[in-house]
mmCIF file of C-alpha atoms in Angstrom:
data_model
loop_
_atom_site.group_PDB
_atom_site.id
_atom_site.type_symbol
_atom_site.label_atom_id
_atom_site.label_comp_id
_atom_site.label_asym_id
_atom_site.label_seq_id
_atom_site.Cartn_x
_atom_site.Cartn_y
_atom_site.Cartn_z
ATOM 1 C CA MET A 1061 -35.346 5.780 0.255
ATOM 2 C CA ASN A 1062 -31.982 5.644 -1.500
ATOM 3 C CA PHE A 1063 -31.263 6.968 -4.995
ATOM 4 C CA LYS A 1064 -28.456 5.159 -6.840
ATOM 5 C CA VAL A 1065 -27.261 7.017 -9.916
ATOM 6 C CA ILE A 1066 -23.927 5.535 -10.971
ATOM 7 C CA SER A 1067 -22.771 3.674 -14.096
ATOM 8 C CA LEU A 1068 -19.338 2.136 -14.630
ATOM 9 C CA THR A 1069 -19.402 3.079 -18.304
ATOM 10 C CA ALA A 1070 -20.212 6.658 -17.371
ATOM 11 C CA ILE A 1071 -17.292 6.743 -14.917
ATOM 12 C CA VAL A 1072 -14.883 5.739 -17.675
ATOM 13 C CA PHE A 1073 -16.437 8.193 -20.135
ATOM 14 C CA PHE A 1074 -16.237 11.222 -17.895
ATOM 15 C CA ILE A 1075 -12.701 10.455 -16.772
ATOM 16 C CA ILE A 1076 -11.316 10.252 -20.312
ATOM 17 C CA THR A 1077 -13.330 13.180 -21.699
ATOM 18 C CA ASN A 1078 -11.718 16.611 -21.446
ATOM 19 C CA LEU A 1079 -14.656 18.622 -20.186
ATOM 20 C CA TYR A 1080 -12.445 21.646 -19.631
ATOM 21 C CA SER A 1081 -12.170 22.112 -23.391
ATOM 22 C CA PHE A 1082 -15.863 22.946 -23.826
ATOM 23 C CA GLU A 1083 -16.649 26.491 -24.884
ATOM 24 C CA THR A 1084 -19.346 28.368 -23.003
ATOM 25 C CA GLU A 1085 -22.142 30.328 -24.605
ATOM 26 C CA ASN A 1086 -23.888 32.854 -22.396
ATOM 27 C CA SER A 1087 -26.730 33.783 -24.757
ATOM 28 C CA GLU A 1088 -30.326 34.442 -23.735
ATOM 29 C CA ALA A 1089 -31.312 30.974 -24.985
ATOM 30 C CA ASN A 1090 -28.479 29.429 -22.980
ATOM 31 C CA ARG A 1091 -29.485 31.299 -19.817
ATOM 32 C CA SER A 1092 -33.058 30.080 -20.243
ATOM 33 C CA LYS A 1093 -31.852 26.489 -20.695
ATOM 34 C CA THR A 1094 -29.608 26.797 -17.643
ATOM 35 C CA LYS A 1095 -32.469 28.103 -15.511
ATOM 36 C CA GLN A 1096 -34.732 25.228 -16.571
ATOM 37 C CA ILE A 1097 -32.090 22.657 -15.647
ATOM 38 C CA PHE A 1098 -31.254 24.329 -12.344
ATOM 39 C CA ASN A 1099 -34.924 24.571 -11.343
ATOM 40 C CA LYS A 1100 -35.220 20.820 -11.899
ATOM 41 C CA ILE A 1101 -32.192 20.256 -9.657
ATOM 42 C CA VAL A 1102 -33.763 22.376 -6.905
ATOM 43 C CA LYS A 1103 -37.001 20.410 -7.158
ATOM 44 C CA ALA A 1104 -35.167 17.061 -7.121
ATOM 45 C CA ILE A 1105 -33.017 17.866 -4.080
ATOM 46 C CA GLY A 1106 -35.695 19.694 -2.088
ATOM 47 C CA ASN A 1107 -36.181 23.106 -0.502
ATOM 48 C CA VAL A 1108 -32.979 24.000 1.346
ATOM 49 C CA ASP A 1109 -33.857 27.634 2.108
ATOM 50 C CA SER A 1110 -34.382 26.987 5.827
ATOM 51 C CA ILE A 1111 -31.184 24.969 6.288
ATOM 52 C CA ARG A 1112 -28.653 26.990 8.290
ATOM 53 C CA ASN A 1113 -26.157 24.214 8.950
ATOM 54 C CA VAL A 1114 -25.545 20.505 8.542
ATOM 55 C CA GLN A 1115 -23.606 17.964 10.588
ATOM 56 C CA THR A 1116 -22.505 14.652 9.119
ATOM 57 C CA LYS A 1117 -20.799 11.548 10.454
ATOM 58 C CA GLY A 1118 -19.238 8.910 8.292
ATOM 59 C CA LYS A 1119 -16.121 7.089 7.198
ATOM 60 C CA THR A 1120 -13.458 8.144 4.732
ATOM 61 C CA TRP A 1121 -11.181 5.808 2.771
ATOM 62 C CA GLN A 1122 -7.871 7.059 1.382
ATOM 63 C CA PRO A 1123 -4.834 5.373 -0.166
ATOM 64 C CA ILE A 1124 -1.547 5.657 1.715
ATOM 65 C CA GLU A 1125 1.993 4.629 0.865
ATOM 66 C CA GLN A 1126 1.610 1.202 2.489
ATOM 67 C CA GLY A 1127 -1.904 0.511 1.188
ATOM 68 C CA SER A 1128 -4.996 2.333 2.417
ATOM 69 C CA MET A 1129 -6.714 3.494 5.574
ATOM 70 C CA THR A 1130 -10.290 4.145 6.700
ATOM 71 C CA PHE A 1131 -11.166 6.604 9.466
ATOM 72 C CA GLU A 1132 -14.226 8.226 10.979
ATOM 73 C CA THR A 1133 -14.968 11.784 9.878
ATOM 74 C CA ASN A 1134 -17.245 14.343 11.551
ATOM 75 C CA VAL A 1135 -18.087 17.479 9.581
ATOM 76 C CA THR A 1136 -19.991 20.619 10.564
ATOM 77 C CA ALA A 1137 -20.878 23.154 7.868
ATOM 78 C CA ILE A 1138 -22.495 26.511 8.656
ATOM 79 C CA PHE A 1139 -23.646 28.111 5.428
ATOM 80 C CA PRO A 1140 -22.217 29.889 3.598
ATOM 81 C CA ASP A 1141 -18.642 30.070 4.919
ATOM 82 C CA LYS A 1142 -17.919 28.214 8.181
ATOM 83 C CA PHE A 1143 -16.607 24.684 8.251
ATOM 84 C CA LYS A 1144 -15.206 22.223 10.796
ATOM 85 C CA VAL A 1145 -13.889 18.718 10.183
ATOM 86 C CA LYS A 1146 -12.657 16.195 12.767
ATOM 87 C CA PHE A 1147 -10.834 12.973 11.930
ATOM 88 C CA LEU A 1148 -8.345 10.797 13.787
ATOM 89 C CA ASP A 1149 -6.838 13.193 16.367
ATOM 90 C CA GLN A 1150 -7.107 16.228 14.101
ATOM 91 C CA GLU A 1151 -9.644 19.049 14.003
ATOM 92 C CA PHE A 1152 -9.631 21.855 11.455
ATOM 93 C CA ILE A 1153 -11.814 24.964 11.586
ATOM 94 C CA ILE A 1154 -12.439 27.426 8.762
ATOM 95 C CA SER A 1155 -14.299 30.704 9.196
ATOM 96 C CA GLU A 1156 -14.546 32.834 6.070
ATOM 97 C CA ASN A 1157 -10.920 33.308 4.988
ATOM 98 C CA LYS A 1158 -9.253 32.250 8.247
ATOM 99 C CA GLY A 1159 -8.412 28.796 9.518
ATOM 100 C CA TRP A 1160 -7.097 26.991 12.591
ATOM 101 C CA ARG A 1161 -6.044 23.557 13.693
ATOM 102 C CA LYS A 1162 -7.320 22.595 17.144
ATOM 103 C CA TYR A 1163 -5.178 20.174 19.138
ATOM 104 C CA PRO A 1164 -6.534 17.596 21.630
ATOM 105 C CA LYS A 1165 -5.244 19.613 24.600
ATOM 106 C CA GLY A 1166 -7.300 22.599 23.480
ATOM 107 C CA TYR A 1167 -4.773 24.994 21.976
ATOM 108 C CA PHE A 1168 -4.995 26.338 18.434
ATOM 109 C CA GLU A 1169 -2.566 26.885 15.580
ATOM 110 C CA ASN A 1170 -3.191 29.086 12.546
ATOM 111 C CA LEU A 1171 -3.435 27.204 9.272
ATOM 112 C CA PRO A 1172 -1.188 28.272 6.394
ATOM 113 C CA SER A 1173 -3.146 30.635 4.170
ATOM 114 C CA SER A 1174 -2.370 28.395 1.179
ATOM 115 C CA LEU A 1175 -4.496 25.573 2.645
ATOM 116 C CA ILE A 1176 -7.645 27.600 3.252
ATOM 117 C CA PRO A 1177 -8.890 27.966 -0.363
ATOM 118 C CA GLU A 1178 -8.598 24.199 -0.882
ATOM 119 C CA ILE A 1179 -10.626 23.421 2.244
ATOM 120 C CA MET A 1180 -13.126 26.216 1.616
ATOM 121 C CA GLY A 1181 -13.618 24.938 -1.921
ATOM 122 C CA ASN A 1182 -15.274 21.815 -0.527
ATOM 123 C CA LEU A 1183 -17.836 23.972 1.260
ATOM 124 C CA LYS A 1184 -18.446 26.187 -1.773
ATOM 125 C CA ARG A 1185 -19.097 23.079 -3.887
ATOM 126 C CA ASN A 1186 -21.596 21.762 -1.339
ATOM 127 C CA LEU A 1187 -24.949 21.336 -3.082
ATOM 128 C CA ILE A 1188 -26.874 23.043 -0.271
ATOM 129 C CA ASN A 1189 -24.589 26.071 -0.510
ATOM 130 C CA LEU A 1190 -25.051 26.135 -4.273
ATOM 131 C CA LEU A 1191 -28.839 25.998 -4.031
ATOM 132 C CA LYS A 1192 -29.137 28.481 -1.131
ATOM 133 C CA PHE A 1193 -26.786 31.064 -2.616
ATOM 134 C CA GLN A 1194 -27.235 30.403 -6.328
ATOM 135 C CA ASN A 1195 -27.150 34.131 -7.117
ATOM 136 C CA GLU A 1196 -23.509 34.186 -6.003
ATOM 137 C CA TYR A 1197 -22.575 31.678 -8.702
ATOM 138 C CA GLU A 1198 -22.429 31.982 -12.468
ATOM 139 C CA ILE A 1199 -24.023 28.829 -13.890
ATOM 140 C CA ILE A 1200 -23.847 28.090 -17.619
ATOM 141 C CA PHE A 1201 -25.218 25.152 -19.593
ATOM 142 C CA LEU A 1202 -22.456 23.638 -21.733
ATOM 143 C CA LYS A 1203 -23.962 20.670 -23.518
ATOM 144 C CA GLU A 1204 -25.927 17.444 -23.265
ATOM 145 C CA LYS A 1205 -24.229 14.056 -23.500
ATOM 146 C CA GLU A 1206 -25.599 10.528 -23.855
ATOM 147 C CA VAL A 1207 -23.551 7.721 -22.318
ATOM 148 C CA ASP A 1208 -24.493 4.079 -21.948
ATOM 149 C CA GLY A 1209 -28.091 4.869 -22.876
ATOM 150 C CA LYS A 1210 -28.405 7.659 -20.289
ATOM 151 C CA SER A 1211 -28.547 11.401 -20.878
ATOM 152 C CA TYR A 1212 -26.613 13.996 -18.894
ATOM 153 C CA ASP A 1213 -26.556 17.794 -18.821
ATOM 154 C CA ILE A 1214 -23.197 19.451 -18.227
ATOM 155 C CA LEU A 1215 -23.074 22.766 -16.358
ATOM 156 C CA GLN A 1216 -20.169 25.117 -15.699
ATOM 157 C CA VAL A 1217 -20.321 26.665 -12.209
ATOM 158 C CA ASN A 1218 -18.139 29.650 -11.258
ATOM 159 C CA ASN A 1219 -17.828 32.218 -8.516
ATOM 160 C CA ASP A 1220 -15.020 34.465 -7.287
ATOM 161 C CA GLU A 1221 -13.305 31.585 -5.468
ATOM 162 C CA ILE A 1222 -13.901 28.359 -7.369
ATOM 163 C CA GLN A 1223 -14.989 26.861 -10.650
ATOM 164 C CA PHE A 1224 -16.192 23.350 -11.393
ATOM 165 C CA LYS A 1225 -18.290 21.305 -13.760
ATOM 166 C CA LEU A 1226 -21.511 19.699 -12.608
ATOM 167 C CA ILE A 1227 -22.874 16.669 -14.457
ATOM 168 C CA ILE A 1228 -26.641 16.171 -14.066
ATOM 169 C CA ASP A 1229 -28.468 12.871 -14.563
ATOM 170 C CA LYS A 1230 -31.439 13.906 -16.710
ATOM 171 C CA GLU A 1231 -33.538 10.977 -15.454
ATOM 172 C CA THR A 1232 -33.337 11.953 -11.773
ATOM 173 C CA ASN A 1233 -32.314 15.635 -12.199
ATOM 174 C CA LEU A 1234 -29.737 15.001 -9.470
ATOM 175 C CA PRO A 1235 -26.042 15.904 -9.726
ATOM 176 C CA PHE A 1236 -24.094 12.817 -10.750
ATOM 177 C CA GLN A 1237 -20.536 14.111 -10.820
ATOM 178 C CA MET A 1238 -18.364 17.148 -10.056
ATOM 179 C CA ILE A 1239 -15.112 17.905 -11.855
ATOM 180 C CA TYR A 1240 -12.684 20.447 -10.405
ATOM 181 C CA GLU A 1241 -9.018 21.315 -10.065
ATOM 182 C CA SER A 1242 -7.178 20.562 -6.810
ATOM 183 C CA ASP A 1243 -3.848 21.863 -5.487
ATOM 184 C CA GLU A 1244 -3.878 19.393 -2.596
ATOM 185 C CA TYR A 1245 -1.390 17.027 -4.223
ATOM 186 C CA GLU A 1246 2.202 17.341 -5.439
ATOM 187 C CA LYS A 1247 0.949 19.070 -8.578
ATOM 188 C CA PRO A 1248 -2.473 20.453 -9.594
ATOM 189 C CA ILE A 1249 -4.768 17.684 -10.806
ATOM 190 C CA SER A 1250 -8.358 17.297 -11.964
ATOM 191 C CA ILE A 1251 -10.652 15.555 -9.468
ATOM 192 C CA TYR A 1252 -13.662 13.564 -10.698
ATOM 193 C CA ARG A 1253 -16.060 13.171 -7.776
ATOM 194 C CA MET A 1254 -18.814 10.654 -8.448
ATOM 195 C CA ILE A 1255 -21.995 10.903 -6.374
ATOM 196 C CA LYS A 1256 -22.869 7.245 -6.090
ATOM 197 C CA GLU A 1257 -25.888 7.420 -3.794
ATOM 198 C CA TYR A 1258 -28.362 9.884 -2.279
ATOM 199 C CA LYS A 1259 -30.596 9.419 0.755
ATOM 200 C CA ASP A 1260 -33.644 11.412 1.806
ATOM 201 C CA PHE A 1261 -33.304 13.265 5.133
ATOM 202 C CA ASN A 1262 -36.362 15.297 6.105
ATOM 203 C CA GLY A 1263 -37.321 15.823 2.477
ATOM 204 C CA ILE A 1264 -33.789 16.717 1.332
ATOM 205 C CA LYS A 1265 -31.827 14.340 -0.882
ATOM 206 C CA PHE A 1266 -28.275 14.367 0.455
ATOM 207 C CA PRO A 1267 -25.267 12.592 -1.133
ATOM 208 C CA ILE A 1268 -24.174 9.852 1.277
ATOM 209 C CA HIS A 1269 -21.670 7.957 -0.872
ATOM 210 C CA THR A 1270 -19.054 9.633 -3.055
ATOM 211 C CA ILE A 1271 -15.960 8.300 -4.786
ATOM 212 C CA SER A 1272 -13.235 10.541 -6.198
ATOM 213 C CA TYR A 1273 -10.776 9.692 -8.973
ATOM 214 C CA ASP A 1274 -7.833 11.492 -10.493
ATOM 215 C CA GLU A 1275 -7.521 12.142 -14.221
ATOM 216 C CA SER A 1276 -5.809 8.758 -14.714
ATOM 217 C CA GLY A 1277 -8.755 6.915 -13.187
ATOM 218 C CA ASN A 1278 -7.023 6.167 -9.875
ATOM 219 C CA LYS A 1279 -9.332 6.099 -6.870
ATOM 220 C CA ILE A 1280 -8.132 8.733 -4.395
ATOM 221 C CA SER A 1281 -10.925 8.839 -1.806
ATOM 222 C CA GLU A 1282 -14.272 7.353 -0.849
ATOM 223 C CA ILE A 1283 -16.712 8.812 1.668
ATOM 224 C CA LYS A 1284 -19.701 7.003 3.156
ATOM 225 C CA ILE A 1285 -21.960 9.125 5.358
ATOM 226 C CA SER A 1286 -24.067 7.361 7.972
ATOM 227 C CA GLU A 1287 -25.686 10.311 9.759
ATOM 228 C CA VAL A 1288 -26.968 13.698 8.574
ATOM 229 C CA LYS A 1289 -28.536 16.365 10.816
ATOM 230 C CA PHE A 1290 -29.805 19.791 9.771
ATOM 231 C CA ASN A 1291 -30.080 22.961 11.888
ATOM 232 C CA VAL A 1292 -28.393 21.576 14.992
ATOM 233 C CA GLU A 1293 -27.394 23.698 17.992
ATOM 234 C CA ILE A 1294 -23.837 24.878 17.399
ATOM 235 C CA ASP A 1295 -21.495 26.957 19.537
ATOM 236 C CA GLU A 1296 -20.402 29.447 16.889
ATOM 237 C CA ASP A 1297 -17.782 30.861 19.277
ATOM 238 C CA GLU A 1298 -15.595 27.968 18.109
ATOM 239 C CA PHE A 1299 -15.528 29.625 14.708
#
């Protein structure tokens, strides 16, 4: 079963709204509200406690200078802090705070330390990581918004390495959008990642279609996942 949770009006709203200007309130009432919302998210996604790793296969679309390109992407994530991604003829491996590029002939090259936080941020924003290790994050309810007849809760999520905003569809209790800063481009920009579709894999709702926009509303990436496997046999010596 697929769960489609996107609205064009909502895309426009969240892109033009400066969510980073919201003030946080960490009162007892706010903490109680946050816990209620987060518990609903856990129930909606499913019990991820037993998930040690996930492997995904899919296709990624990105704009390039001459137009755009689509390529296959294979990702392995070992929670909480190991990550491998393969695309085209490139393979990148992250283990805690170290990273390597593996070349087709089998030799390795250390990644610049400046790249590692950006890549690791993707793993730290992974919903399974967030649910499994929620005590390592500070999660604060900011406010509720109604857009195009739908209601959304807005959460601020922080830990020692990253911070982002999580927009929750109150009808499904599933995350609808993430908003975060990226240093991947020529200058730091805000990324608006829309979760367009979920699919149920062994009782876990996993996002299989995401589209990311910059703060001007330009589409900068689209990922469609075709295969998801949990708790696969992995040679951790590669990490």
